Coordinates of C-alpha atoms and ligand atoms in Angstrom, one line a residue:
M1 CA -18.2 -7.3 1.3
A2 CA -19.3 -4.1 -0.4
E3 CA -22.0 -3.5 2.2
R4 CA -19.2 -2.9 4.7
L5 CA -18.1 0.1 2.8
L6 CA -19.5 3.4 1.4
K7 CA -21.0 4.2 4.8
F8 CA -20.1 7.9 4.5
V9 CA -23.8 8.6 3.8
S10 CA -24.9 7.1 7.1
I11 CA -21.9 7.5 9.4
D12 CA -20.3 10.8 10.3
A13 CA -16.6 11.4 10.2
Q14 CA -15.2 11.1 13.8
M15 CA -11.7 11.5 15.1
P16 CA -10.7 9.4 18.1
N17 CA -11.8 11.1 21.4
K18 CA -9.8 14.1 22.4
R19 CA -9.0 14.4 26.1
E20 CA -10.7 17.4 27.8
V21 CA -8.8 20.6 27.7
A22 CA -8.5 20.9 31.5
K23 CA -7.0 17.4 31.8
R24 CA -4.7 17.4 28.7
T25 CA -3.1 20.8 29.5
G26 CA -2.1 19.5 32.9
D27 CA 0.3 16.9 31.4
F28 CA 2.4 16.1 28.2
H29 CA 0.5 13.0 27.2
E30 CA -1.0 12.7 23.7
I31 CA -4.3 14.4 23.4
Y32 CA -6.1 11.8 21.2
A33 CA -7.2 8.4 22.5
E34 CA -6.7 5.2 20.5
F35 CA -9.6 4.1 18.3
I36 CA -11.4 1.1 19.8
T37 CA -11.7 -1.7 17.2
Q38 CA -15.3 -1.1 16.5
K39 CA -14.7 2.6 15.9
A40 CA -11.8 2.0 13.6
N41 CA -13.8 -0.6 11.5
E42 CA -16.7 1.8 11.4
Q43 CA -14.7 4.9 10.3
A44 CA -12.8 2.8 7.7
S45 CA -16.1 1.7 6.3
R46 CA -16.9 5.3 5.3
C47 CA -14.4 5.0 2.5
S48 CA -16.1 5.4 -0.9
Q49 CA -13.6 3.2 -2.7
C50 CA -13.6 5.7 -5.5
G51 CA -12.1 4.9 -8.9
V52 CA -9.4 7.5 -8.6
P53 CA -8.1 7.5 -5.0
F54 CA -7.1 11.1 -4.5
C55 CA -6.1 10.3 -0.9
Q56 CA -3.3 8.2 -2.3
T57 CA -2.0 10.9 -4.5
G58 CA -2.3 13.4 -1.6
C59 CA 0.0 11.1 0.5
P60 CA 3.7 11.7 -0.2
L61 CA 4.3 7.9 0.2
Q62 CA 1.5 7.0 -2.2
N63 CA 0.1 4.7 0.5
N64 CA -2.4 2.3 -0.8
I65 CA -5.1 3.8 1.5
P66 CA -8.4 2.5 0.0
D67 CA -7.2 -1.1 0.2
W68 CA -6.1 -1.0 3.8
L69 CA -9.2 0.9 4.7
K70 CA -11.3 -1.9 3.1
M71 CA -9.3 -4.6 5.0
T72 CA -9.8 -2.7 8.2
A73 CA -13.5 -2.4 7.6
E74 CA -13.6 -6.2 7.0
G75 CA -11.5 -6.9 10.2
R76 CA -8.5 -8.2 8.2
L77 CA -6.0 -6.2 10.2
E78 CA -2.9 -8.3 9.8
E79 CA -3.3 -7.9 6.0
A80 CA -4.0 -4.2 6.4
Y81 CA -0.8 -3.8 8.4
A82 CA 1.3 -5.7 5.8
L83 CA 0.0 -3.4 3.1
S84 CA 0.4 -0.2 5.0
S85 CA 3.9 -1.0 6.1
A86 CA 5.0 -1.9 2.6
T87 CA 5.1 1.8 1.7
N88 CA 5.6 3.4 5.1
S89 CA 8.5 2.8 7.5
M90 CA 6.6 4.4 10.5
P91 CA 2.9 4.4 9.9
E92 CA 2.0 4.8 13.6
I93 CA 4.1 8.0 13.6
C94 CA 2.7 9.5 10.4
G95 CA -0.8 8.5 11.6
R96 CA -0.2 10.8 14.6
I97 CA 1.7 13.8 13.2
C98 CA 1.1 14.1 9.5
P99 CA -0.9 17.3 8.8
Q100 CA -3.6 15.1 7.2
D101 CA -5.9 18.1 6.5
R102 CA -3.3 19.2 3.9
L103 CA -2.4 15.7 2.6
C104 CA -4.4 12.5 2.4
E105 CA -7.5 13.6 4.2
G106 CA -7.5 17.0 2.4
A107 CA -7.6 15.2 -0.9
C108 CA -10.2 12.6 0.1
V109 CA -13.2 12.6 -2.4
I110 CA -15.9 12.5 0.3
E111 CA -14.2 15.5 2.0
Q112 CA -14.5 17.3 -1.3
S113 CA -18.2 16.4 -1.6
G114 CA -18.9 17.8 1.9
H115 CA -19.3 14.6 3.9
G116 CA -16.1 14.9 5.9
A117 CA -12.9 13.0 5.1
V118 CA -12.3 9.4 6.2
T119 CA -10.1 9.7 9.3
I120 CA -7.2 8.1 7.5
G121 CA -4.4 9.0 9.9
A122 CA -6.2 7.7 12.9
V123 CA -7.0 4.4 11.2
E124 CA -3.3 4.1 10.1
R125 CA -2.2 4.6 13.6
Y126 CA -4.7 2.1 14.9
I127 CA -3.6 -0.6 12.4
T128 CA 0.0 -0.2 13.4
E129 CA -0.6 0.0 17.1
T130 CA -2.5 -3.3 16.8
A131 CA 0.4 -4.8 14.9
W132 CA 2.8 -3.9 17.7
D133 CA 0.3 -5.2 20.3
Q134 CA -0.2 -8.5 18.4
G135 CA 3.6 -9.0 17.9
W136 CA 3.3 -8.8 14.1
I137 CA 6.3 -6.5 14.0
T138 CA 9.4 -8.6 14.5
P139 CA 13.1 -7.8 14.0
I140 CA 14.3 -7.8 10.4
T141 CA 15.9 -11.0 9.3
P142 CA 17.3 -10.2 5.8
P143 CA 17.2 -13.0 3.2
R144 CA 21.0 -12.9 3.1
E145 CA 23.7 -10.8 4.8
L146 CA 25.7 -8.6 2.4
A147 CA 29.3 -7.5 2.8
E148 CA 28.8 -3.8 2.1
H149 CA 28.7 -1.3 4.9
V150 CA 26.6 1.8 4.8
G151 CA 27.1 4.9 7.1
I152 CA 24.1 7.2 7.7
V153 CA 24.6 10.6 9.3
G154 CA 21.5 11.6 11.1
A155 CA 19.0 9.5 13.1
G156 CA 15.9 11.5 12.2
P157 CA 13.1 10.0 10.1
A158 CA 15.0 10.2 6.8
G159 CA 18.0 8.3 8.3
L160 CA 15.9 5.8 10.1
A161 CA 13.7 5.0 7.1
A162 CA 16.8 4.5 5.0
A163 CA 18.4 2.3 7.6
E164 CA 15.3 0.0 7.7
A165 CA 15.1 -0.3 4.0
L166 CA 18.9 -1.1 3.7
R167 CA 18.8 -3.6 6.5
N168 CA 15.9 -5.3 4.9
K169 CA 18.1 -6.0 1.9
G170 CA 20.9 -7.3 4.1
Y171 CA 23.4 -4.3 4.3
Q172 CA 25.5 -3.6 7.4
V173 CA 24.2 -0.2 8.6
T174 CA 25.7 2.2 11.1
I175 CA 23.9 5.5 12.0
Y176 CA 25.9 8.4 13.5
D177 CA 24.1 11.2 15.3
R178 CA 25.3 14.2 17.3
Y179 CA 22.6 13.9 19.9
D180 CA 22.6 11.5 22.8
R181 CA 19.4 9.9 21.7
A182 CA 18.2 8.8 18.3
G183 CA 15.1 10.1 16.6
G184 CA 16.1 13.6 15.4
L185 CA 13.2 16.0 15.6
L186 CA 10.9 13.1 16.5
I187 CA 12.5 12.9 19.9
Y188 CA 13.8 16.5 20.7
G189 CA 11.6 18.7 18.5
I190 CA 8.0 17.4 18.4
P191 CA 6.4 17.5 21.9
S192 CA 5.0 14.4 23.6
F193 CA 1.4 15.7 23.4
K194 CA 1.6 15.1 19.7
L195 CA 4.0 12.1 19.7
E196 CA 4.8 10.2 22.9
K197 CA 8.5 9.4 23.1
V198 CA 7.9 5.7 23.7
V199 CA 6.5 5.5 20.2
V200 CA 9.8 6.8 18.8
S201 CA 12.1 4.7 21.1
R202 CA 10.1 1.5 20.2
R203 CA 11.1 2.1 16.5
I204 CA 14.7 2.7 17.5
E205 CA 14.8 -0.5 19.6
H206 CA 13.3 -2.4 16.7
L207 CA 16.1 -1.2 14.4
K208 CA 18.7 -2.1 17.0
A209 CA 17.2 -5.6 17.3
S210 CA 17.3 -5.8 13.5
G211 CA 21.1 -5.3 13.6
V212 CA 21.4 -1.6 12.9
T213 CA 24.3 0.0 14.9
F214 CA 23.7 3.4 16.5
V215 CA 26.7 5.7 17.3
Q216 CA 25.3 8.6 19.4
N217 CA 27.2 11.8 20.4
Y218 CA 29.1 11.6 17.1
E219 CA 29.1 14.9 15.2
V220 CA 30.4 15.2 11.7
G221 CA 32.4 18.4 12.0
R222 CA 33.6 17.7 15.5
N223 CA 34.4 13.9 15.6
G224 CA 35.0 13.2 12.0
T225 CA 34.8 14.3 8.4
L226 CA 33.0 13.0 5.3
A227 CA 36.4 11.5 4.2
D228 CA 36.5 9.5 7.4
L229 CA 33.0 8.1 6.8
R230 CA 33.7 7.3 3.1
A231 CA 36.8 5.4 4.1
A232 CA 34.8 3.3 6.6
H233 CA 31.8 2.6 4.4
D234 CA 30.9 1.6 0.9
C235 CA 28.1 4.2 0.7
V236 CA 27.2 7.2 2.9
L237 CA 23.8 8.9 3.4
I238 CA 23.6 12.5 4.8
A239 CA 20.3 13.0 6.6
I240 CA 21.2 15.8 9.0
G241 CA 18.1 18.0 8.8
V242 CA 18.2 21.8 9.1
Y243 CA 19.1 23.5 12.4
K244 CA 20.2 27.1 11.8
A245 CA 17.4 29.2 13.2
R246 CA 16.3 32.2 11.2
P247 CA 16.9 35.5 12.9
L248 CA 14.2 37.9 14.1
P249 CA 15.2 41.2 12.5
C250 CA 14.2 43.7 15.1
P251 CA 15.9 45.5 18.0
G252 CA 16.2 43.6 21.2
S253 CA 15.7 40.2 19.5
D254 CA 18.9 38.7 20.9
G255 CA 18.6 39.9 24.5
E256 CA 18.1 37.9 27.7
G257 CA 14.6 36.3 27.8
V258 CA 14.4 35.9 24.0
V259 CA 15.0 32.3 23.1
E260 CA 15.1 30.0 20.0
A261 CA 12.1 27.6 19.6
L262 CA 14.2 24.5 19.3
D263 CA 16.3 25.3 22.4
Y264 CA 13.0 25.7 24.3
L265 CA 11.4 22.6 22.9
T266 CA 14.5 20.4 23.3
A267 CA 14.8 21.5 27.0
S268 CA 11.2 20.6 27.5
N269 CA 11.5 17.2 25.8
K270 CA 14.7 16.3 27.6
T271 CA 13.2 17.2 30.9
G272 CA 10.2 15.0 30.1
L273 CA 12.6 12.2 29.4
G274 CA 14.0 12.6 32.9
D275 CA 17.2 14.6 32.1
Y276 CA 18.4 17.4 34.3
I277 CA 18.5 20.6 32.2
P278 CA 20.1 23.6 34.1
A279 CA 18.5 26.2 31.7
F280 CA 15.1 24.7 32.4
E281 CA 15.6 24.5 36.2
S282 CA 16.9 28.1 36.2
G283 CA 13.8 29.3 34.4
A284 CA 15.6 30.5 31.3
L285 CA 13.8 27.8 29.1
N286 CA 10.8 27.3 31.3
A287 CA 7.5 29.2 30.8
Q288 CA 6.0 28.5 34.2
G289 CA 4.2 31.6 35.6
K290 CA 5.4 33.8 32.7
R291 CA 3.7 35.8 30.0
V292 CA 4.9 34.2 26.9
V293 CA 5.0 35.6 23.3
V294 CA 5.7 33.2 20.5
I295 CA 6.6 34.7 17.1
G296 CA 5.8 32.6 14.0
G297 CA 2.9 30.6 12.6
G298 CA 4.2 27.2 11.6
D299 CA 4.2 23.8 13.4
T300 CA 7.1 24.8 15.5
A301 CA 5.3 27.9 16.8
M302 CA 2.2 25.8 17.6
D303 CA 4.4 23.3 19.5
C304 CA 5.9 26.2 21.5
V305 CA 2.6 27.8 22.5
R306 CA 1.1 24.5 23.6
T307 CA 4.2 23.5 25.5
A308 CA 4.1 26.9 27.3
I309 CA 0.5 26.3 28.3
R310 CA 1.4 22.9 29.7
Q311 CA 4.4 24.4 31.7
G312 CA 1.9 26.7 33.4
A313 CA 2.5 30.0 31.6
A314 CA 0.4 32.9 32.9
K315 CA -0.6 33.9 29.4
V316 CA 0.5 32.7 25.9
T317 CA 0.2 34.9 22.8
C318 CA 1.1 34.0 19.3
L319 CA 2.1 36.8 16.9
Y320 CA 1.8 35.9 13.2
R321 CA 2.2 38.4 10.3
R322 CA -0.4 36.9 8.0
D323 CA -4.0 35.8 8.7
R324 CA -5.3 32.5 10.0
A325 CA -6.0 31.1 6.5
N326 CA -2.3 31.7 5.5
M327 CA -0.8 30.0 8.5
P328 CA 1.7 27.4 7.4
G329 CA 1.0 25.1 10.5
S330 CA -1.7 22.4 10.4
A331 CA -5.2 23.9 10.9
R332 CA -5.9 21.1 13.4
E333 CA -3.0 22.1 15.6
V334 CA -4.1 25.8 15.4
S335 CA -7.6 25.0 16.7
N336 CA -6.1 22.7 19.4
A337 CA -4.0 25.6 20.5
Q338 CA -7.0 27.9 20.6
D339 CA -9.0 25.4 22.6
E340 CA -6.1 25.2 25.1
G341 CA -6.2 29.0 25.7
V342 CA -3.6 30.5 23.4
V343 CA -4.3 34.0 22.3
F344 CA -3.7 34.6 18.5
E345 CA -2.8 38.0 17.2
W346 CA -3.1 37.4 13.5
L347 CA -1.8 40.1 11.1
A348 CA 0.6 41.3 13.7
A349 CA 4.4 41.5 13.5
P350 CA 7.1 42.4 16.0
K351 CA 8.9 45.7 15.7
A352 CA 11.1 45.6 18.8
V353 CA 11.6 43.5 22.0
H354 CA 11.7 45.7 25.1
A355 CA 13.8 44.8 28.1
T356 CA 15.2 46.2 31.3
S357 CA 18.3 45.0 33.2
K358 CA 16.1 42.3 34.7
G359 CA 15.1 40.9 31.3
V360 CA 12.3 41.1 28.7
T361 CA 9.3 43.2 29.5
G362 CA 7.3 43.0 26.2
V363 CA 7.1 43.1 22.5
L364 CA 6.2 46.2 20.5
A365 CA 4.1 44.9 17.6
T366 CA 2.3 46.4 14.7
R367 CA -0.8 45.5 12.8
M368 CA -0.4 44.2 9.2
R369 CA -2.6 43.8 6.2
L370 CA -2.3 41.5 3.2
G371 CA -1.3 43.2 0.0
E372 CA -0.9 42.1 -3.6
A373 CA -0.2 38.4 -4.4
D374 CA 3.3 37.7 -5.7
S375 CA 4.1 35.3 -8.6
T376 CA 3.6 32.3 -6.4
G377 CA 0.1 33.6 -5.5
R378 CA 1.1 34.4 -1.9
Q379 CA 0.0 37.7 -0.6
A380 CA 2.7 39.9 1.0
S381 CA 2.0 41.4 4.4
E382 CA 2.4 45.1 4.8
E383 CA 2.6 47.3 7.9
L384 CA -0.5 49.4 8.7
V385 CA 0.5 52.9 9.6
G386 CA -0.3 53.8 13.2
G387 CA -1.1 50.1 14.0
E388 CA 1.5 49.7 16.9
F389 CA 0.6 48.0 20.1
D390 CA 2.4 46.5 23.1
V391 CA 2.2 42.9 24.2
P392 CA 3.7 42.4 27.8
A393 CA 6.1 39.5 28.0
D394 CA 8.6 37.8 30.3
L395 CA 9.7 35.2 27.7
V396 CA 9.8 35.6 23.9
I397 CA 10.2 32.5 21.7
K398 CA 11.4 32.9 18.2
A399 CA 9.9 30.3 15.8
L400 CA 10.7 31.7 12.4
G401 CA 11.9 28.5 10.7
Y402 CA 15.3 26.9 10.0
D403 CA 18.0 26.9 7.3
P404 CA 20.8 24.4 6.8
E405 CA 24.1 24.7 8.6
P406 CA 27.2 25.1 6.4
V407 CA 27.5 21.5 5.3
Q408 CA 30.6 21.9 3.1
T409 CA 32.5 23.3 6.2
L410 CA 31.0 20.8 8.6
F411 CA 31.8 17.8 6.4
D412 CA 35.1 19.3 5.3
E413 CA 34.3 18.6 1.7
P414 CA 34.2 21.5 -0.8
A415 CA 33.2 19.1 -3.6
L416 CA 29.8 18.5 -1.9
K417 CA 27.6 20.9 -3.9
V418 CA 24.9 23.0 -2.2
S419 CA 22.1 25.1 -3.5
R420 CA 22.0 28.9 -2.9
W421 CA 19.9 28.2 0.2
G422 CA 22.6 25.9 1.6
T423 CA 20.7 22.7 1.1
I424 CA 22.6 19.8 -0.4
R425 CA 22.2 19.4 -4.1
A426 CA 21.1 15.8 -4.7
D427 CA 19.7 14.1 -7.8
A428 CA 15.9 14.5 -7.6
I429 CA 15.4 10.8 -8.4
T430 CA 18.4 9.0 -6.9
G431 CA 19.4 11.3 -4.0
E432 CA 23.0 11.0 -5.1
T433 CA 25.2 14.1 -4.4
S434 CA 28.1 15.5 -6.3
V435 CA 30.5 13.2 -4.3
Q436 CA 30.6 9.6 -5.5
N437 CA 28.7 7.1 -3.3
V438 CA 27.4 9.9 -1.1
F439 CA 23.6 10.3 -1.0
A440 CA 21.4 12.8 0.9
A441 CA 17.8 12.8 2.0
G442 CA 15.2 14.7 4.1
D443 CA 15.2 18.3 5.2
I444 CA 18.9 18.8 4.3
V445 CA 17.9 18.4 0.7
R446 CA 14.3 19.9 0.7
G447 CA 14.7 22.5 3.4
A448 CA 12.4 22.3 6.5
S449 CA 9.5 20.0 5.5
L450 CA 7.6 17.1 7.0
V451 CA 8.3 13.8 8.6
V452 CA 6.4 11.9 5.8
W453 CA 8.6 13.5 3.1
A454 CA 11.7 12.7 5.0
I455 CA 10.6 9.0 5.2
K456 CA 9.9 9.0 1.5
D457 CA 13.3 10.5 0.7
G458 CA 15.1 8.1 3.0
R459 CA 13.4 5.1 1.4
E460 CA 14.1 6.2 -2.1
A461 CA 17.8 7.1 -1.4
A462 CA 18.2 3.6 0.1
E463 CA 16.8 2.0 -3.0
H464 CA 19.3 3.9 -5.2
M465 CA 22.2 3.2 -2.8
H466 CA 21.3 -0.4 -3.2
Q467 CA 21.3 -0.2 -7.0
A468 CA 24.7 1.7 -6.9
M469 CA 26.3 -0.9 -4.6
R470 CA 25.0 -3.9 -6.6
K471 CA 26.3 -2.3 -9.8
Q472 CA 29.7 -1.8 -8.2
A473 CA 29.7 -5.4 -6.9
R474 CA 28.8 -6.7 -10.4
Q475 CA 31.6 -4.6 -11.9
L476 CA 34.1 -5.8 -9.3
G477 CA 32.9 -9.4 -9.9
E478 CA 33.4 -9.0 -13.7
A479 CA 36.8 -7.4 -13.2
A480 CA 37.8 -10.3 -10.9
Q481 CA 36.5 -12.8 -13.4
Y482 CA 38.4 -11.1 -16.2
A483 CA 41.6 -11.0 -14.1
A484 CA 41.3 -14.7 -13.3
Q485 CA 40.8 -15.5 -17.0
R486 CA 43.8 -13.4 -17.9
D487 CA 45.8 -15.1 -15.2
V488 CA 44.9 -18.5 -16.7
T489 CA 45.6 -17.3 -20.3
L490 CA 48.9 -15.7 -19.4
K491 CA 50.1 -18.5 -17.2
P492 CA 52.9 -20.4 -18.9
A493 CA 51.9 -23.9 -19.9
S494 CA 53.3 -26.4 -17.5
F495 CA 55.0 -29.4 -19.1
Ligands
FAD1 C1 9.2 21.8 16.4 C2 9.0 21.1 15.2 C3 7.7 20.4 15.0 C4 7.4 19.7 13.9 N1 6.2 19.1 13.8 C5 6.0 18.3 12.7 C6 4.7 17.7 12.6 O1 3.9 17.8 13.5 N2 4.5 16.9 11.5 C7 5.5 16.7 10.6 O2 5.3 16.0 9.6 N3 6.7 17.4 10.6 C8 6.9 18.2 11.7 N4 8.1 18.9 11.7 C9 9.1 18.7 10.7 C10 9.8 17.4 10.8 O3 10.2 17.1 12.1 C11 11.1 17.3 9.9 O4 10.7 17.6 8.6 C12 11.7 16.0 9.9 O5 12.1 15.6 11.2 C13 13.0 16.0 9.0 O6 13.6 14.7 9.1 P1 15.2 14.6 8.8 O7 15.5 13.1 9.1 O8 15.5 15.1 7.5 O9 15.9 15.5 9.9 P2 15.9 15.6 11.5 O10 14.6 15.0 12.1 O11 16.2 17.0 11.8 O12 17.1 14.6 11.9 C14 18.4 15.0 11.6 C15 19.4 14.3 12.6 O13 20.7 14.6 12.2 C16 21.5 14.9 13.3 N5 22.6 15.7 12.9 C17 22.6 17.0 12.4 N6 23.8 17.4 12.1 C18 24.7 16.4 12.4 C19 26.1 16.2 12.3 N7 26.9 17.2 11.8 N8 26.6 15.0 12.7 C20 25.9 14.0 13.2 N9 24.5 14.1 13.3 C21 23.9 15.3 12.9 C22 20.6 15.6 14.3 O14 21.1 15.4 15.6 C23 19.3 14.8 14.0 O15 19.1 13.7 14.9 C24 8.4 19.6 12.9 C25 9.6 20.3 13.0 C26 9.9 21.0 14.1 C27 11.2 21.7 14.2
SF4_2 S1 1.5 8.8 5.7 FE1 0.5 10.8 6.3 S2 -0.3 11.5 4.3 FE2 0.1 9.3 4.0 S3 -1.8 8.3 4.5 FE3 -0.5 8.3 6.4 S4 -1.3 10.1 7.5 FE4 -1.9 10.4 5.4

């Protein structure tokens, strides 16, 4: 079968076809088409099957990439799916939205040797979409039902991955979430042109069919406390993500017409799902016909600029204080945004937002330059004297990142230790917090990160919750056995 591999010398790297700019910016559908079978086999066959698979180390889940690429090249797709899903709870989602250029594909040996990486993410998506189409993904039927109940707060990727892993082992799982739909940022943050919502809801339906209970519109801090959840469950997992938007420290940044990125994206996603959103209908969270300025350079900023283009903005400008090479967002998403007509002002930072009684009129920005690198190697950005310029705007979107909400207050539990950044302090290996039988996973532990890391954390926390619950069950069993023996010993002999 070796002749089916190592084709990177004769076959070029190729992503699935991208829809033409004019067509894709007119709707919110995903921009990449599905690989056809022949293309997936061909692209998988480019893998060099190198001795040390750097792609695997570049993947946070340590996916066994070379083996499932080999199986795909050989047409053994059911086996490829079994292998890829053994380490990843949502391979079709990671295949779509992981920043592969910074993870598996960035580490691929043939990428490093200048041949262009194997398109790992696209093949992973293809394998799992085939599994769904062929009916290989069926509801979970655990080997035996266990008595223990687990409560998970947060139905984002960390909570969902943990729920799946725990249900596989037979635990009774309930997920609580403050939103009306499950999925966390997969449903209300990330736009459909990167991840269609049916892909997320299919996973939720799968978990429901597997016996996981979802309690929506339940907010810890409003509807209950951590003590309530601990009383109702044997173990609790906190996977609530981070939602406190970082402020824009300049005059005018809280005025009318200046909005938070997640408010804007959530309104757009909800509208796409058929909900009536007054702030979208009124225009407050709708970019149609407006000159839009987005401030920030991460994934969230890229999602905002591209959403604004699709809503029919008159012009979309992105202001970022560093240069393109230092943008934290995926390079692939930045070039997609450029292709779609977004204007990038790199090395530019806002100094003030100007407004009249009618709303925002523009942003006063200044040119920056990169200075000395700090101890982490990152160059600080410094203002250039006399570099001020105006960017006209009718809508300004702040996309500067997110910090945790005050969890000790929300969960009414001062014993729940947090770091100085407000993230929950959890054991790096087990995910256990300072409160017994309470674990934490995902962004609320790491700070704003990636879906693939949230999945990894959720799976690992689930494994350690399982170990903790089995240990407690054994101890209870031993105690009961001991008590029974004592009972027998102490019982007066009956004559
Ligand atoms: C706009 C945007 C775009 C992104 N794009 C990408 C991308 O392309 N690729 C990528 O890998 N990552 C991306 N990310 C990051 C990624 O979405 C997160 O790292 C990931 O979703 C974190 O998962 P999580 O489960 O920890 O938290 P979340 O997905 O945030 O889920 C947390 C859940 O907890 C619920 N919750 C919060 N507080 C409470 C409470 N008190 N009570 C009950 N429920 C509560 C929330 O409603 C939510 O459903 C993006 C992030 C944003 C904001
Ligand atoms: S999970 Fe993400 S990083 Fe890992 S192989 Fe898939 S696309 Fe690459």
